[in-house]
Coordinates of C-alpha atoms in Angstrom, one line a residue:
M1 CA -2.3 12.9 -3.7
Y2 CA -3.9 11.2 -1.1
S3 CA -4.4 7.4 -0.9
P4 CA -5.7 5.7 1.9
M5 CA -4.0 2.5 3.3
L6 CA -6.2 0.0 3.2
L7 CA -4.3 -2.8 4.8
Q8 CA -1.7 -2.8 7.3
V9 CA -0.1 -6.3 8.4
R10 CA 1.6 -6.7 11.3
N11 CA 3.6 -9.3 12.4
L12 CA 1.7 -12.3 11.1
T13 CA 3.1 -15.3 11.7
T14 CA 1.7 -19.1 10.3
S15 CA 2.5 -22.3 11.2
L16 CA 1.8 -25.7 10.1
K17 CA 1.8 -28.7 12.6
L18 CA 3.6 -31.6 10.7
N19 CA 4.6 -34.8 12.2
G20 CA 3.7 -33.0 15.7
K21 CA 6.0 -30.6 15.7
S22 CA 5.3 -26.8 14.7
H23 CA 6.9 -25.5 11.7
T24 CA 6.7 -21.5 10.9
I25 CA 6.1 -20.6 7.6
V26 CA 5.9 -16.7 7.8
D27 CA 7.6 -15.5 10.2
N28 CA 6.7 -11.7 11.8
L29 CA 5.9 -10.5 7.9
S30 CA 4.5 -6.8 8.7
F31 CA 3.4 -4.5 5.4
D32 CA 0.9 -1.6 4.4
L33 CA -1.1 -2.0 1.0
K34 CA -2.4 1.7 0.9
A35 CA -5.3 2.2 -2.8
G36 CA -3.7 2.1 -5.9
Q37 CA 0.1 1.0 -5.0
T38 CA 1.1 -2.5 -6.0
L39 CA 3.3 -4.5 -3.6
A40 CA 5.6 -7.4 -5.0
L41 CA 6.5 -10.0 -2.7
V42 CA 9.4 -11.6 -4.2
G43 CA 11.4 -14.7 -3.6
E44 CA 12.3 -18.3 -5.0
S45 CA 9.8 -21.0 -4.6
G46 CA 9.4 -22.3 -1.1
C47 CA 10.5 -18.9 -0.2
G48 CA 6.2 -18.2 1.5
K49 CA 4.7 -15.9 -0.7
S50 CA 1.7 -18.2 -1.6
F51 CA 1.1 -18.6 1.9
T52 CA 1.3 -15.6 3.1
A53 CA -1.2 -14.5 0.4
L54 CA -3.1 -17.5 1.8
S55 CA -3.0 -16.1 5.1
L56 CA -4.7 -13.4 4.7
L57 CA -7.6 -14.8 3.3
R58 CA -7.5 -17.5 6.0
I59 CA -8.0 -19.8 3.6
L60 CA -5.0 -22.4 4.4
P61 CA -7.0 -25.2 5.4
H62 CA -6.6 -26.7 9.3
P63 CA -5.1 -28.9 9.9
P64 CA -2.1 -28.8 9.3
A65 CA -1.5 -25.1 9.3
L66 CA -2.2 -23.5 12.4
P67 CA -4.3 -20.3 13.1
S68 CA -2.1 -17.2 12.0
T69 CA -1.3 -15.4 14.6
G70 CA -0.5 -10.9 13.9
D71 CA -2.8 -8.1 12.7
V72 CA -4.3 -8.2 9.0
L73 CA -6.2 -5.1 9.5
F74 CA -8.7 -3.7 6.8
H75 CA -10.6 -0.8 7.7
G76 CA -10.1 -1.5 11.1
M77 CA -10.9 -4.8 11.8
N78 CA -8.6 -7.7 12.1
L79 CA -9.1 -10.4 9.8
L80 CA -7.9 -13.1 11.5
N81 CA -10.5 -12.2 15.0
L82 CA -13.1 -11.9 12.0
P83 CA -16.3 -15.1 12.2
E84 CA -15.7 -17.4 8.7
S85 CA -19.5 -15.7 7.7
K86 CA -17.8 -12.5 8.1
M87 CA -14.6 -13.6 6.3
R88 CA -16.9 -14.8 3.2
Q89 CA -18.4 -12.2 3.1
I90 CA -15.5 -10.0 2.3
R91 CA -13.5 -12.6 0.4
G92 CA -14.2 -12.2 -3.3
R93 CA -15.7 -9.2 -3.1
Q94 CA -13.4 -6.9 -0.6
I95 CA -10.7 -8.8 -0.9
A96 CA -10.1 -11.1 -4.8
M97 CA -7.3 -13.6 -5.3
I98 CA -6.2 -15.1 -8.7
F99 CA -4.3 -18.0 -8.4
Q100 CA -1.3 -19.1 -9.6
D101 CA -2.5 -22.1 -12.0
P102 CA -6.1 -20.9 -13.7
M103 CA -6.7 -24.6 -15.0
T104 CA -6.7 -26.4 -11.5
A105 CA -8.3 -22.9 -10.3
L106 CA -11.6 -23.4 -12.5
N107 CA -13.6 -26.3 -11.8
P108 CA -13.5 -28.1 -15.2
V109 CA -16.5 -29.9 -15.5
Y110 CA -18.7 -26.6 -15.2
T111 CA -18.4 -24.0 -17.7
V112 CA -17.0 -20.7 -17.1
G113 CA -19.8 -18.7 -17.3
D114 CA -21.8 -20.7 -14.7
Q115 CA -18.7 -20.3 -12.3
L116 CA -18.7 -16.3 -12.4
L117 CA -22.3 -16.5 -12.3
E118 CA -21.9 -18.0 -8.9
T119 CA -20.4 -15.2 -7.9
A120 CA -21.9 -12.9 -8.8
A121 CA -25.2 -14.3 -7.1
A122 CA -23.0 -15.3 -3.7
H123 CA -21.6 -11.9 -3.8
M124 CA -24.0 -8.9 -5.4
G125 CA -27.1 -11.1 -5.0
L126 CA -28.2 -10.5 -9.1
E127 CA -31.4 -12.5 -11.4
A128 CA -29.9 -15.1 -13.4
K129 CA -31.2 -12.4 -15.9
A130 CA -28.8 -9.6 -14.6
A131 CA -25.8 -11.8 -12.6
E132 CA -25.4 -13.2 -17.3
V133 CA -25.1 -9.2 -18.4
F134 CA -23.1 -8.1 -15.4
V135 CA -20.7 -11.8 -16.3
M136 CA -20.3 -10.7 -19.8
R137 CA -19.5 -6.8 -18.9
A138 CA -16.8 -8.5 -17.0
F139 CA -14.9 -10.8 -20.3
E140 CA -15.2 -7.6 -22.4
D141 CA -13.1 -5.3 -19.4
V142 CA -10.5 -7.7 -19.8
H143 CA -11.0 -7.6 -23.3
L144 CA -12.0 -11.6 -24.5
S145 CA -14.3 -11.6 -27.3
N146 CA -17.1 -13.7 -28.0
P147 CA -18.8 -13.1 -24.2
R148 CA -22.2 -14.8 -24.8
E149 CA -20.5 -17.8 -26.2
L150 CA -17.7 -18.0 -23.7
M151 CA -20.9 -18.2 -21.5
G152 CA -20.7 -22.1 -22.4
A153 CA -17.4 -22.7 -22.8
Y154 CA -15.8 -25.4 -20.8
P155 CA -12.0 -24.5 -18.9
H156 CA -10.3 -27.0 -20.9
Q157 CA -11.2 -25.3 -24.4
L158 CA -9.9 -22.6 -24.1
S159 CA -5.4 -21.0 -24.4
G160 CA -3.5 -20.5 -20.7
G161 CA -3.9 -16.8 -21.5
M162 CA -7.8 -17.1 -22.0
L163 CA -7.7 -18.6 -19.0
Q164 CA -5.5 -15.7 -17.0
R165 CA -8.5 -13.4 -18.7
V166 CA -11.4 -15.5 -16.8
M167 CA -9.7 -15.8 -13.5
I168 CA -9.5 -12.0 -13.9
A169 CA -12.6 -11.1 -14.8
M170 CA -13.7 -13.0 -12.2
A171 CA -11.3 -12.0 -9.3
L172 CA -12.0 -8.4 -10.6
L173 CA -16.3 -9.5 -10.8
C174 CA -17.3 -7.6 -7.7
S175 CA -14.6 -4.5 -8.1
P176 CA -12.3 -5.5 -4.7
E177 CA -10.1 -2.8 -3.7
V178 CA -7.4 -5.3 -2.8
L179 CA -6.4 -7.7 -5.1
I180 CA -4.1 -10.6 -4.8
A181 CA -2.5 -11.7 -8.1
D182 CA -0.2 -14.9 -7.4
E183 CA 2.5 -15.5 -10.1
P184 CA -0.6 -14.4 -13.0
T185 CA 1.6 -15.1 -15.8
T186 CA 3.3 -17.9 -14.0
A187 CA 3.7 -20.6 -17.8
L188 CA 2.3 -18.0 -19.9
D189 CA 4.6 -16.8 -23.1
V190 CA 6.3 -13.7 -23.3
T191 CA 3.5 -12.3 -25.8
I192 CA 1.1 -13.6 -23.2
Q193 CA 2.5 -12.0 -20.4
A194 CA 3.6 -8.8 -22.1
Q195 CA -0.8 -8.4 -22.2
I196 CA -2.1 -9.5 -18.9
L197 CA 0.6 -7.3 -17.1
S198 CA -0.9 -4.2 -19.5
L199 CA -4.3 -5.9 -18.2
L200 CA -3.8 -5.6 -15.1
K201 CA -2.8 -1.9 -15.1
E202 CA -5.5 -1.1 -17.2
L203 CA -7.9 -2.0 -14.9
Q204 CA -6.1 -0.7 -11.6
E205 CA -5.9 2.4 -12.7
K206 CA -8.9 1.9 -13.8
K207 CA -10.4 0.7 -10.3
G208 CA -8.2 2.5 -8.5
M209 CA -7.8 -1.1 -6.5
A210 CA -4.2 -1.6 -4.5
T211 CA -2.3 -4.9 -5.8
L212 CA -0.5 -7.6 -3.9
M213 CA 1.6 -9.5 -6.5
I214 CA 3.8 -12.3 -6.3
T215 CA 6.2 -13.1 -8.6
H216 CA 9.7 -14.6 -8.4
D217 CA 10.1 -12.7 -12.2
M218 CA 12.2 -9.6 -11.4
G219 CA 11.0 -8.3 -14.9
V220 CA 7.0 -8.4 -13.4
V221 CA 8.7 -6.5 -10.0
A222 CA 10.1 -4.0 -12.6
E223 CA 6.9 -3.6 -14.8
M224 CA 3.9 -3.5 -12.2
A225 CA 5.5 -2.7 -8.6
D226 CA 5.8 0.5 -6.6
Y227 CA 6.9 -1.3 -3.8
V228 CA 8.9 -4.5 -3.3
I229 CA 9.6 -7.1 0.0
V230 CA 12.2 -9.8 -0.3
M231 CA 11.2 -12.9 1.3
Y232 CA 13.3 -15.7 2.2
G233 CA 12.4 -18.8 4.7
G234 CA 9.7 -17.5 5.4
K235 CA 11.2 -14.0 6.4
Q236 CA 11.5 -10.2 5.4
V237 CA 15.0 -10.1 3.9
E238 CA 14.9 -6.6 2.1
E239 CA 12.7 -4.1 0.8
G240 CA 12.4 -1.0 -0.5
T241 CA 10.5 1.1 -3.6
V242 CA 11.0 -0.5 -6.4
E243 CA 13.6 2.2 -7.9
A244 CA 15.5 1.8 -4.3
L245 CA 15.9 -2.1 -4.9
F246 CA 17.3 -1.9 -8.1
D247 CA 19.4 0.9 -8.0
N248 CA 20.9 -0.6 -4.6
P249 CA 20.1 -4.5 -3.6
A250 CA 21.8 -5.0 -0.1
H251 CA 21.0 -8.4 1.0
P252 CA 23.1 -11.2 -0.4
Y253 CA 20.1 -12.9 -1.7
T254 CA 18.1 -9.9 -3.1
Q255 CA 21.8 -9.4 -5.1
G256 CA 22.2 -13.0 -6.3
L257 CA 18.8 -13.0 -7.5
F258 CA 19.4 -9.8 -9.6
A259 CA 22.6 -12.0 -10.7
A260 CA 20.7 -14.5 -12.1
R261 CA 18.2 -12.9 -14.5
P262 CA 19.1 -13.8 -18.1
D263 CA 20.8 -10.7 -19.6
Q264 CA 20.8 -10.1 -23.3
G265 CA 24.4 -9.4 -23.0
V266 CA 25.4 -13.0 -22.6
R267 CA 25.7 -15.0 -25.5
Q268 CA 27.3 -18.2 -24.1
G269 CA 28.1 -19.9 -20.9
K270 CA 26.4 -19.9 -17.7
L271 CA 23.8 -17.3 -15.7
P272 CA 25.1 -16.9 -12.4
T273 CA 23.1 -19.2 -9.9
I274 CA 22.7 -18.7 -6.1
E275 CA 24.5 -22.1 -4.3
G276 CA 22.0 -24.6 -2.4
S277 CA 18.4 -24.2 -2.9
V278 CA 15.5 -22.7 -0.5
P279 CA 15.2 -25.4 3.1
R280 CA 12.8 -27.5 3.6
V281 CA 10.4 -25.9 6.6
E282 CA 11.3 -28.7 8.8
D283 CA 15.0 -28.2 7.6
L284 CA 14.9 -24.2 8.4
P285 CA 18.3 -22.5 10.3
K286 CA 19.2 -21.0 13.1
G287 CA 19.9 -17.2 12.4
C288 CA 19.6 -15.7 9.3
P289 CA 17.2 -18.6 7.2
F290 CA 19.6 -17.4 4.7
H291 CA 23.4 -18.2 6.0
P292 CA 23.9 -21.5 4.6
R293 CA 23.8 -20.2 1.4
C294 CA 25.7 -17.0 1.6
K295 CA 29.4 -16.5 0.3
Y296 CA 29.1 -13.6 3.0
A297 CA 28.2 -15.8 6.4
M298 CA 29.6 -14.7 9.3
D299 CA 29.5 -16.7 12.6
I300 CA 26.6 -13.8 14.4
C301 CA 24.8 -15.2 11.1
R302 CA 24.3 -18.4 12.1
S303 CA 23.0 -18.0 16.1
H304 CA 21.9 -14.3 15.8
K305 CA 18.3 -13.7 13.9
T306 CA 18.7 -10.4 11.9
E307 CA 17.8 -7.0 13.2
A308 CA 16.0 -4.2 10.5
F309 CA 19.2 -2.0 8.9
S310 CA 17.8 1.0 7.5
L311 CA 19.6 2.1 4.1
P312 CA 20.4 5.8 3.3
E313 CA 17.1 5.6 0.5
K314 CA 14.2 6.1 2.1
D315 CA 11.9 3.1 3.5
H316 CA 14.9 0.9 2.4
K317 CA 15.6 -1.4 4.9
T318 CA 17.5 -4.9 4.3
W319 CA 17.8 -7.7 7.8
C320 CA 21.8 -9.1 8.0
W321 CA 24.3 -7.8 9.9
L322 CA 26.9 -7.4 7.0
Y323 CA 24.9 -3.8 6.9
D324 CA 25.2 -3.0 11.5
E325 CA 27.7 -0.6 11.6
E326 CA 28.0 -1.9 16.0
L327 CA 28.6 -5.2 14.5
K328 CA 32.7 -5.3 16.4
W329 CA 31.0 -4.2 18.7
K330 CA 28.8 -6.3 19.9
L331 CA 31.3 -9.1 18.7
A332 CA 33.7 -7.7 21.3
D333 CA 30.9 -7.1 24.0
E334 CA 30.0 -11.1 23.5
E335 CA 33.4 -12.2 24.0
A336 CA 34.4 -10.1 26.8
F337 CA 30.9 -11.9 28.6
D338 CA 32.1 -15.4 27.5
S339 CA 35.3 -15.2 28.9

């Protein structure tokens, strides 16, 4: 069945200006997102996942953020070039976002009903009574009981799972074509996490929207994603279908993420870890950003930016010199040139 292309991102680059110097946070990121598809951005905290989402919607503070470059095409429009008045019409209505922490995303001094009514008024132009009915239906869609009572509740009166459902209801209020879900199950217990993921899948199938899922949890990726991009140091280091990535993780970083997953077969001892930590934006290394933590690092990894190399599975590729079949010839040519 044909699925229309909703979002085309090409060479998206976002930088911050800190202490008078520019530092790249998202580096030449490219991907496509179709209707009904779930694309997962995966990586540790600090790899540029959330910055990617905020760049797409142009909601990063300026300064310190510099204007993003590249192309973010939505229905043929480059979102990076639109006037702010047009972006306000798109945010929340056509492209919506579930933020990572519902307690901080919701205003604590307003009821949750008031906050959803504001969204309905801004994007739907509904009058008070019609907006109230519309919001209560949205609460019912995310399986929240007693929607009328909920209209008058404040965020601190709700549990984490209820708050996350409120955030989902707010994001889906205007039936967006694209939903960005930034760590939608963070800080929820396993049972509530399963309920939230099930709810997102149900609503996606019902509304036919595309989803950009940001997560560090490979279990969430297995449950939700069709296609996966692994990020490190603001760059793509591997991408492919969820089946290809789980069957044959290629990049050493991806392999490390899989090895560090909790395994029911492990009864005692420590889980495998990736030595070191994600570098600060001011300290990003030259060449491959992962090389200081990689046990396979070569001299070329320390000096040259990696290229994309295709793998046997369709649409599966990685940015790692280990997969360059011509590497030894390139190195030989460099040695000849230096001599």
